[in-house]
Short mmCIF file of C-alpha atoms in Angstrom, two decimals:
data_model
loop_
_atom_site.label_atom_id
_atom_site.label_comp_id
_atom_site.label_asym_id
_atom_site.label_seq_id
_atom_site.Cartn_x
_atom_site.Cartn_y
_atom_site.Cartn_z
CA MET L 14 245.97 37.36 114.53
CA THR L 15 242.18 36.97 116.24
CA THR L 16 239.64 38.60 116.96
CA THR L 17 237.10 38.10 119.65
CA GLY L 18 233.15 37.81 118.94
CA GLU L 19 232.30 40.90 119.20
CA ASP L 20 235.25 42.04 116.22
CA HIS L 21 233.19 39.55 113.87
CA THR L 22 230.47 41.30 114.51
CA ALA L 23 231.59 44.85 113.56
CA ALA L 24 233.58 43.82 111.37
CA GLY L 25 230.92 42.45 109.47
CA ARG L 26 228.03 44.81 109.36
CA GLY L 27 227.14 46.88 106.13
CA PRO L 28 227.19 51.02 105.83
CA TRP L 29 224.09 52.74 106.39
CA TRP L 30 220.83 50.37 106.96
CA TRP L 31 222.78 46.84 105.34
CA ALA L 32 224.04 44.38 107.61
CA LYS L 33 226.02 43.23 105.73
CA TRP L 34 227.95 44.42 102.83
CA ARG L 35 226.99 42.19 100.47
CA SER L 36 223.70 43.39 101.37
CA ALA L 37 224.81 46.61 100.47
CA VAL L 38 226.25 45.53 97.51
CA LEU L 39 222.75 42.87 95.92
CA ASP L 40 220.03 45.64 96.85
CA VAL L 41 223.45 49.16 94.81
CA GLY L 42 222.91 46.02 91.63
CA LEU L 43 219.58 45.74 92.28
CA ALA L 44 218.55 49.68 91.61
CA LEU L 45 221.36 50.40 89.10
CA ALA L 46 218.87 47.86 87.03
CA SER L 47 216.13 49.05 87.98
CA ALA L 48 217.49 52.97 87.61
CA ILE L 49 218.38 51.32 83.97
CA GLU L 50 215.26 49.48 82.87
CA CYS L 51 213.10 52.49 83.89
CA ALA L 52 215.57 55.03 81.62
CA ALA L 53 214.97 53.20 78.90
CA GLU L 54 211.09 52.44 79.81
CA GLY L 55 210.51 56.95 79.68
CA VAL L 56 211.11 56.92 76.39
CA PRO L 57 208.51 56.12 74.96
CA PHE L 58 206.69 57.42 77.99
CA ALA L 59 207.52 60.84 77.18
CA ARG L 60 207.00 60.18 73.37
CA ASP L 61 203.28 58.95 74.06
CA ALA L 62 203.54 61.90 76.55
CA GLY L 63 205.18 64.72 74.30
CA LEU L 64 207.54 65.15 76.72
CA PRO L 65 211.39 65.56 75.42
CA VAL L 66 213.05 62.48 76.18
CA ALA L 67 214.95 63.71 78.55
CA VAL L 68 212.41 63.76 81.41
CA GLY L 69 211.48 60.61 80.70
CA VAL L 70 215.28 59.44 80.86
CA VAL L 71 215.75 61.67 83.82
CA PHE L 72 212.18 59.70 85.97
CA GLY L 73 213.07 56.88 85.09
CA LEU L 74 216.75 56.91 86.35
CA VAL L 75 215.22 59.16 89.57
CA ALA L 76 211.98 55.85 89.96
CA GLY L 77 213.66 53.64 89.18
CA SER L 78 216.82 54.45 91.71
CA ALA L 79 214.10 54.05 94.99
CA LEU L 80 214.79 49.98 94.86
CA VAL L 81 218.05 49.91 97.46
CA LEU L 82 215.88 50.92 99.18
CA ARG L 83 214.21 48.05 99.29
CA ARG L 84 215.35 47.16 103.67
CA ARG L 85 214.92 50.22 105.06
CA TRP L 86 211.37 51.30 103.16
CA PRO L 87 210.10 47.99 101.89
CA ILE L 88 206.47 49.76 101.81
CA ALA L 89 207.78 53.37 99.24
CA VAL L 90 209.35 51.18 96.73
CA VAL L 91 205.80 49.47 96.40
CA LEU L 92 204.24 52.52 96.52
CA VAL L 93 206.48 54.45 94.24
CA ALA L 94 206.37 51.28 91.58
CA ILE L 95 202.67 51.68 91.81
CA ALA L 96 202.82 54.80 91.01
CA ILE L 97 204.88 53.98 87.98
CA THR L 98 203.17 51.39 86.60
CA PRO L 99 200.19 54.12 84.10
CA ALA L 100 203.50 54.50 82.74
CA GLN L 101 204.60 50.98 81.63
CA MET L 102 207.89 51.01 83.85
CA GLY L 103 208.74 49.93 87.32
CA PHE L 104 208.83 46.20 86.27
CA LEU L 105 211.98 44.67 88.42
CA MET L 106 211.14 47.04 90.89
CA GLY L 107 207.23 46.05 91.54
CA VAL L 108 208.94 42.01 91.69
CA VAL L 109 211.11 43.15 94.11
CA GLY L 110 209.41 45.06 95.45
CA LEU L 111 205.83 43.52 96.18
CA TYR L 112 209.10 40.24 96.87
CA THR L 113 211.09 41.75 99.99
CA LEU L 114 207.36 43.52 101.70
CA ALA L 115 206.36 39.73 101.55
CA ALA L 116 209.20 38.99 103.81
CA SER L 117 209.47 41.19 105.96
CA GLU L 118 208.06 41.55 109.59
CA LEU L 119 205.05 44.12 108.44
CA PRO L 120 201.44 42.92 109.29
CA ARG L 121 199.59 40.64 107.34
CA ARG L 122 196.85 43.06 106.58
CA ILE L 123 199.27 45.75 105.07
CA ILE L 124 201.28 43.19 103.04
CA GLY L 125 197.81 42.48 101.56
CA ALA L 126 196.71 45.51 100.90
CA LEU L 127 200.01 46.90 99.25
CA ALA L 128 200.02 43.31 96.91
CA GLY L 129 195.45 44.43 95.77
CA MET L 130 197.21 47.22 95.16
CA SER L 131 199.43 47.35 93.33
CA LEU L 132 198.00 43.42 91.86
CA VAL L 133 194.63 45.70 90.57
CA GLY L 134 196.96 48.29 89.26
CA THR L 135 198.80 46.47 86.64
CA LEU L 136 195.56 44.66 85.59
CA ILE L 137 194.22 48.07 84.91
CA VAL L 138 197.33 48.96 82.57
CA THR L 139 197.45 45.70 80.42
CA PHE L 140 193.97 45.85 79.87
CA VAL L 141 193.52 49.73 78.73
CA ARG L 142 197.14 49.38 76.69
CA ALA L 143 195.71 45.54 75.26
CA SER L 144 192.92 47.81 74.32
CA GLN L 145 193.88 50.64 72.64
CA ASP L 146 195.92 48.06 70.84
CA VAL L 147 193.02 46.09 69.72
CA VAL L 148 192.23 49.69 68.10
CA ARG L 149 194.24 50.58 66.55
CA GLY L 150 194.77 47.24 65.02
CA ASP L 151 197.98 46.51 66.28
CA LEU L 152 196.54 42.53 68.46
CA THR L 153 193.77 41.35 65.80
CA THR L 154 191.82 38.24 68.72
CA GLY L 155 189.15 37.56 70.19
CA ASP L 156 187.29 39.71 72.62
CA TRP L 157 188.43 36.82 74.89
CA PHE L 158 192.01 37.09 74.72
CA VAL L 159 192.02 40.84 76.19
CA PRO L 160 190.66 40.13 79.66
CA PHE L 161 193.38 37.13 79.57
CA LEU L 162 195.88 38.60 78.98
CA SER L 163 195.36 41.14 81.55
CA ILE L 164 194.47 39.06 84.49
CA THR L 165 197.87 36.24 83.54
CA THR L 166 199.92 39.76 82.93
CA SER L 167 198.64 40.76 86.43
CA LEU L 168 198.21 37.33 88.40
CA GLY L 169 202.34 36.12 86.61
CA LEU L 170 203.71 40.20 88.06
CA THR L 171 202.37 39.68 91.70
CA ALA L 172 201.55 36.42 92.84
CA PRO L 173 204.73 34.53 92.64
CA PRO L 174 207.20 37.35 94.37
CA LEU L 175 204.38 37.45 96.94
CA LEU L 176 204.49 34.18 98.22
CA LEU L 177 207.64 32.96 97.48
CA GLY L 178 208.33 36.04 99.84
CA LEU L 179 206.37 34.87 102.46
CA TYR L 180 207.65 31.55 101.65
CA VAL L 181 211.40 32.54 102.60
CA GLY L 182 209.45 35.29 105.52
CA ALA L 183 208.13 32.87 107.47
CA ARG L 184 211.11 30.37 107.00
CA ARG L 185 213.71 33.06 107.68
CA ARG L 186 210.91 33.72 111.45
CA LEU L 187 211.58 29.75 111.79
CA MET L 188 215.21 29.98 112.55
CA GLU L 189 214.61 32.60 114.00
CA SER L 190 212.85 30.43 116.86
CA LEU L 191 214.41 27.33 116.61
CA ARG L 192 218.09 29.19 117.33
CA GLU L 193 216.85 31.16 120.41
CA ARG L 194 214.70 28.47 121.31
CA ALA L 195 218.80 26.66 121.06
CA ASP L 196 219.69 29.37 122.45
CA SER L 197 217.88 29.05 125.29
CA LEU L 198 218.60 25.56 125.78
CA GLU L 199 221.66 25.79 126.33
CA ARG L 200 221.66 28.23 128.76
CA GLU L 201 218.84 26.03 130.28
CA LEU L 202 221.69 22.91 129.98
CA GLN L 203 223.77 25.53 132.09
CA LEU L 204 221.70 26.26 134.12
CA LEU L 205 220.85 22.71 135.33
CA ALA L 206 225.05 21.26 135.64
CA GLU L 207 225.83 24.07 137.42
CA ARG L 208 223.12 23.23 139.89
CA ALA L 209 224.15 18.91 139.05
CA GLU L 210 227.64 20.95 140.05
CA GLU L 211 226.42 22.10 143.42
CA ARG L 212 224.22 18.81 144.82
CA ALA L 213 227.39 17.58 143.82
CA GLU L 214 229.18 18.69 145.85
CA TRP L 215 226.37 19.59 148.62
CA ALA L 216 226.33 15.65 148.09
CA ARG L 217 230.39 14.91 148.15
CA GLY L 218 230.25 17.53 151.75
CA GLU L 219 227.37 15.38 152.95
CA GLU L 220 228.80 11.79 152.30
CA ARG L 221 232.80 13.02 153.94
CA THR L 222 230.67 14.21 158.05
CA ARG L 223 228.56 10.91 157.25
CA ILE L 224 231.88 8.85 156.97
CA ALA L 225 232.83 11.18 159.89
CA ARG L 226 230.65 10.64 162.04
CA GLU L 227 230.43 6.61 161.31
CA MET L 228 234.84 6.29 161.62
CA HIS L 229 234.52 8.46 165.17
CA ASP L 230 231.76 6.73 166.43
CA VAL L 231 232.83 3.40 165.92
CA VAL L 232 236.59 4.25 166.09
CA ALA L 233 236.48 6.09 168.63
CA HIS L 234 234.57 3.84 171.50
CA ARG L 235 236.62 1.10 171.80
CA VAL L 236 240.26 3.08 171.45
CA SER L 237 238.92 4.98 174.39
CA LEU L 238 238.38 1.18 176.34
CA MET L 239 241.55 0.28 175.20
CA VAL L 240 243.58 3.93 176.24
CA VAL L 241 241.34 2.90 180.06
CA HIS L 242 242.62 -0.87 180.16
CA ALA L 243 245.79 0.52 179.83
CA ALA L 244 245.89 2.50 181.78
CA ALA L 245 244.94 -0.44 184.45
CA LEU L 246 246.34 -2.60 183.13
CA GLN L 247 249.91 -0.13 184.21
CA ALA L 248 248.40 0.03 187.30
CA VAL L 249 248.02 -3.13 187.95
CA ALA L 250 251.40 -4.74 185.91
CA ARG L 251 252.85 -5.72 189.36
CA LYS L 252 250.53 -5.69 192.06
CA ASP L 253 248.11 -8.46 190.38
CA PRO L 254 249.24 -9.88 187.62
CA GLU L 255 246.42 -12.48 187.03
CA LYS L 256 244.26 -9.01 186.36
CA ALA L 257 246.21 -7.97 184.92
CA VAL L 258 246.40 -10.44 181.71
CA ARG L 259 242.58 -10.31 181.64
CA ASN L 260 243.30 -6.50 180.29
CA ALA L 261 245.80 -7.23 178.12
CA ALA L 262 243.27 -10.10 176.99
CA LEU L 263 240.99 -6.67 177.09
CA VAL L 264 242.83 -4.84 175.07
CA GLY L 265 244.05 -7.34 171.96
CA ASP L 266 240.59 -7.92 171.81
CA MET L 267 239.28 -4.79 171.40
CA GLY L 268 241.56 -3.41 168.97
CA ARG L 269 241.36 -5.81 166.48
CA GLN L 270 237.68 -5.74 166.44
CA ALA L 271 238.71 -2.07 166.01
CA LEU L 272 240.91 -2.55 162.82
CA THR L 273 238.41 -5.37 161.86
CA GLU L 274 235.34 -2.11 161.74
CA LEU L 275 238.43 -0.13 160.32
CA ARG L 276 239.16 -2.52 157.59
CA GLU L 277 235.49 -3.11 156.68
CA MET L 278 234.93 1.01 155.85
CA LEU L 279 238.29 1.78 154.15
CA GLY L 280 237.43 -1.06 152.70
CA VAL L 281 233.81 0.44 151.70
CA LEU L 282 235.57 3.59 149.76
CA ARG L 283 237.71 1.61 148.46
CA SER L 284 235.83 0.19 146.22
CA GLY L 285 233.33 3.30 145.72
CA GLU L 286 236.67 4.97 144.45
CA SER L 287 237.50 2.41 142.30
CA ASP L 288 234.02 2.20 140.47
CA SER L 289 234.01 6.64 140.11
CA ARG L 290 238.12 5.52 138.19
CA VAL L 291 236.25 3.01 136.12
CA GLY L 292 233.60 4.44 135.01
CA GLN L 293 235.15 8.11 135.12
CA ARG L 294 234.46 11.41 132.38
CA PRO L 295 235.56 15.14 132.24
CA VAL L 296 231.66 15.78 132.29
CA VAL L 297 228.93 13.82 134.28
CA PRO L 298 225.56 13.22 132.84
CA LEU L 299 222.70 15.54 134.51
CA VAL L 300 221.00 12.04 134.94
CA ALA L 301 223.79 10.67 136.90
CA VAL L 302 222.73 12.87 139.56
CA GLY L 303 219.05 10.80 140.28
CA VAL L 304 221.00 7.24 139.75
CA ALA L 305 224.08 8.69 142.10
CA ALA L 306 221.37 9.92 144.43
CA ALA L 307 219.38 6.06 144.29
CA GLU L 308 222.49 4.50 144.91
CA ALA L 309 223.63 6.15 148.25
CA ALA L 310 220.09 5.61 149.94
CA SER L 311 220.30 2.69 148.64
CA ARG L 312 223.75 1.15 149.91
CA ALA L 313 222.71 3.74 153.67
CA VAL L 314 219.74 1.66 154.09
CA ASP L 315 221.86 -1.64 153.59
CA GLU L 316 224.63 -0.35 156.27
CA ALA L 317 221.99 0.70 158.95
CA ALA L 318 220.97 -2.39 158.15
CA ASP L 319 224.21 -4.25 159.29
CA GLY L 320 224.50 -1.50 161.65
CA PRO L 321 224.65 -2.33 165.74
CA CYS L 322 221.68 -2.64 166.59
CA LEU L 323 219.40 -2.31 170.34
CA ALA L 324 220.34 -6.19 170.97
CA GLU L 325 223.64 -6.00 171.45
CA LEU L 326 223.06 -2.93 174.45
CA ASP L 327 224.10 -5.47 176.87
CA GLU L 328 227.85 -6.03 175.63
CA LEU L 329 228.11 -2.96 175.06
CA VAL L 330 227.77 -1.83 178.72
CA GLY L 331 230.05 -4.59 179.84
CA GLN L 332 232.39 -3.26 177.86
CA SER L 333 232.52 -0.08 179.71
CA ALA L 334 231.98 -2.23 182.72
CA ALA L 335 235.10 -4.57 181.68
CA ALA L 336 236.86 -0.99 181.76
CA GLY L 337 236.35 -0.26 185.34
CA MET L 338 232.82 1.79 185.38
CA VAL L 339 229.93 1.36 187.20
CA VAL L 340 226.74 1.03 184.91
CA ASP L 341 223.42 0.50 185.86
CA LEU L 342 221.73 -0.87 182.66
CA SER L 343 217.32 -0.54 183.19
CA VAL L 344 214.80 -0.71 180.27
CA GLU L 345 211.26 -0.39 180.73
CA GLY L 346 208.26 -1.35 178.36
CA GLU L 347 208.22 -4.30 175.95
CA VAL L 348 210.80 -4.61 173.73
CA ARG L 349 210.56 -4.88 170.04
CA SER L 350 212.04 -4.95 166.89
CA TYR L 351 212.76 -0.88 165.22
CA ALA L 352 214.04 -0.63 161.98
CA PRO L 353 217.74 -0.22 161.17
CA GLU L 354 218.70 3.27 161.45
CA VAL L 355 216.30 3.91 164.25
CA GLU L 356 218.09 0.93 166.37
CA GLN L 357 221.37 2.08 164.88
CA THR L 358 221.31 5.75 165.93
CA ALA L 359 220.30 4.86 169.65
CA TYR L 360 222.97 1.97 169.76
CA ARG L 361 225.28 4.96 168.53
CA VAL L 362 223.57 8.28 171.01
CA VAL L 363 224.49 5.33 173.83
CA GLN L 364 227.87 3.58 173.10
CA GLU L 365 229.35 7.99 172.21
CA ALA L 366 227.34 8.78 175.71
CA LEU L 367 230.23 5.88 177.58
CA THR L 368 232.44 6.91 175.55
CA ASN L 369 232.71 10.22 177.21
CA VAL L 370 232.21 9.65 181.02
CA HIS L 371 235.53 7.07 179.94
CA LYS L 372 236.64 10.48 178.05
CA HIS L 373 235.59 12.39 181.14
CA ALA L 374 234.16 11.37 183.59
CA ALA L 375 236.22 8.42 184.25
CA GLY L 376 235.05 5.68 187.76
CA ALA L 377 231.75 7.79 187.50
CA LYS L 378 228.70 5.62 188.13
CA THR L 379 226.50 6.05 185.31
CA TYR L 380 222.92 5.15 184.08
CA VAL L 381 221.25 4.24 181.58
CA ARG L 382 217.34 3.89 180.74
CA LEU L 383 216.00 2.54 177.24
CA ALA L 384 212.03 2.59 177.40
CA HIS L 385 210.32 1.12 174.48
CA ARG L 386 206.99 3.84 174.85
CA SER L 387 204.04 3.61 172.01
CA SER L 388 205.47 5.31 168.86
CA GLU L 389 209.14 6.61 170.50
CA ILE L 390 211.67 4.56 172.06
CA ALA L 391 213.18 7.43 174.51
CA MET L 392 217.26 6.09 176.03
CA GLN L 393 219.53 8.48 178.39
CA VAL L 394 223.21 8.38 180.07
CA GLU L 395 223.58 10.10 183.57
CA ASN L 396 226.34 10.37 184.90
CA GLU L 397 226.80 10.85 188.76
CA SER L 398 230.46 13.46 189.42
CA PRO L 399 233.71 11.83 188.92
CA PRO L 400 236.13 11.45 192.13
CA GLU L 401 238.45 11.90 191.20
CA PRO L 402 238.32 15.19 188.46
CA GLY L 403 241.73 14.46 186.88
CA SER L 404 240.91 11.42 185.95
CA ALA L 405 240.42 11.19 183.06
CA ALA L 406 243.58 13.61 182.41
CA ALA L 407 245.41 10.70 184.14
CA ALA L 408 244.20 8.41 181.22
CA ARG L 409 244.82 10.98 178.24
CA LEU L 410 242.64 11.21 176.84
CA PRO L 411 241.42 13.15 174.10
CA SER L 412 238.72 14.70 172.46
CA GLY L 413 237.44 16.05 169.87
CA GLY L 414 234.32 17.94 170.51
CA ASN L 415 232.14 15.88 167.82
CA GLY L 416 230.57 13.80 169.29
CA LEU L 417 227.69 15.32 170.88
CA VAL L 418 228.02 16.97 167.10
CA GLY L 419 227.43 13.57 165.51
CA MET L 420 225.32 12.99 168.27
CA LYS L 421 222.60 15.44 167.85
CA GLU L 422 222.20 15.04 163.79
CA ARG L 423 221.66 11.24 163.48
CA VAL L 424 219.40 12.02 165.88
CA THR L 425 217.90 14.70 164.30
CA ALA L 426 217.17 12.98 161.18
CA LEU L 427 215.13 10.29 161.69
CA GLY L 428 212.97 13.63 162.98
CA GLY L 429 213.74 13.22 166.90
CA VAL L 430 215.14 15.05 169.76
CA PHE L 431 218.04 15.50 171.73
CA VAL L 432 219.26 16.87 174.06
CA SER L 433 222.11 17.59 176.45
CA GLY L 434 223.84 18.94 179.59
CA PRO L 435 225.09 18.90 183.15
CA THR L 436 223.35 17.85 185.61
CA ASP L 437 222.88 20.03 189.47
CA ALA L 438 225.46 17.57 190.84
CA GLY L 439 227.64 17.48 188.98
CA GLY L 440 227.53 14.92 186.29
CA TYR L 441 226.19 14.61 182.71
CA ARG L 442 223.44 13.39 181.41
CA VAL L 443 222.48 13.02 177.55
CA SER L 444 219.05 12.46 176.11
CA ALA L 445 217.72 11.60 173.47
CA VAL L 446 213.84 10.74 172.10
CA LEU L 447 213.41 8.62 168.36
CA PRO L 448 210.17 8.07 167.03
CA ALA L 449 209.34 4.00 166.58
CA ALA L 450 208.66 4.14 162.86
#
């Protein structure tokens, strides 16, 4: 059976204040060894102090057992070791207690103070014991040996555990800091991945909207003209065969143009799909978001440069005139070139406005006005009320309701102003102003 991470954590906790059972076993073993050591050292201490041996043994067992508390109360363990130093007991407890104290999270001033007390206590006890041995004749050396022995013994019992504990504590804190930093980086990467996914989803939505707008603007106009010409062809097929032939030729030309533009657009879409399939990966790197954005921007600029321009406006108006619409085109100001996206947007606005006239006001006279100004370009398409209100329904021209929305999106994307609405005379007016830069 498998368990969750929380179950493993709960199962790995040791008794009382120990985090693991292994730590508890180690501390109990050290405390047992310290108790045995102190009990053995309690025998000569009891003899020197004139106490019963049992008292010295019991005192040593109790004092040595304090080592079991080294993880919970390291200060108390070190103080007990310092307190029993005059009795020449607790050497193991002193060494292990200093190591645990130095490796703990206590302030350095407390660690330094207790280490200094232990050093001084060991130095004094060793000096006194060595001096007594010299006086009794147990040691026959020079005067230099007693200070040397005291200093080396005190340093040997204090410095190594203190330095080792400081190193282990610093290493432990470093590992915890690195672990926390790794967790923080993992959370940040997860957050960045979620944001990248949101941006990618937003970019896909924007791309779908752009493709739908392009297909609507490119195809709807020509298909609407085809439907108008087909209706005229049906009406004059028997009365005027020559006009019917001309209308049929126009329908064929427009159909071929519409198919060509559809093929080009579908080719772009298919090439994008093939590229994405070739480089398909289960996880998208964060750097790919910026690369994809740059490619999309460059592709948009290239597509804008290859799109229609204002020089083709006469041809556009001529197509609507050939379909039976009375169109009046007027241009004001000095004709000049603009940025590709500005000219393409202006062309699409006029194109969609003429398409709407074919759909909703067939036969109405239409006025197309284009004004070149110093810092902007303005366009307006206004139609009069249709002579036969039911003509649009008779031609059966469907309307998706996205034409005006697409025009407004195009204009506002370039920082322009778009206004549309009915006129007092019963017609409809579409106006747009685009910045020249």
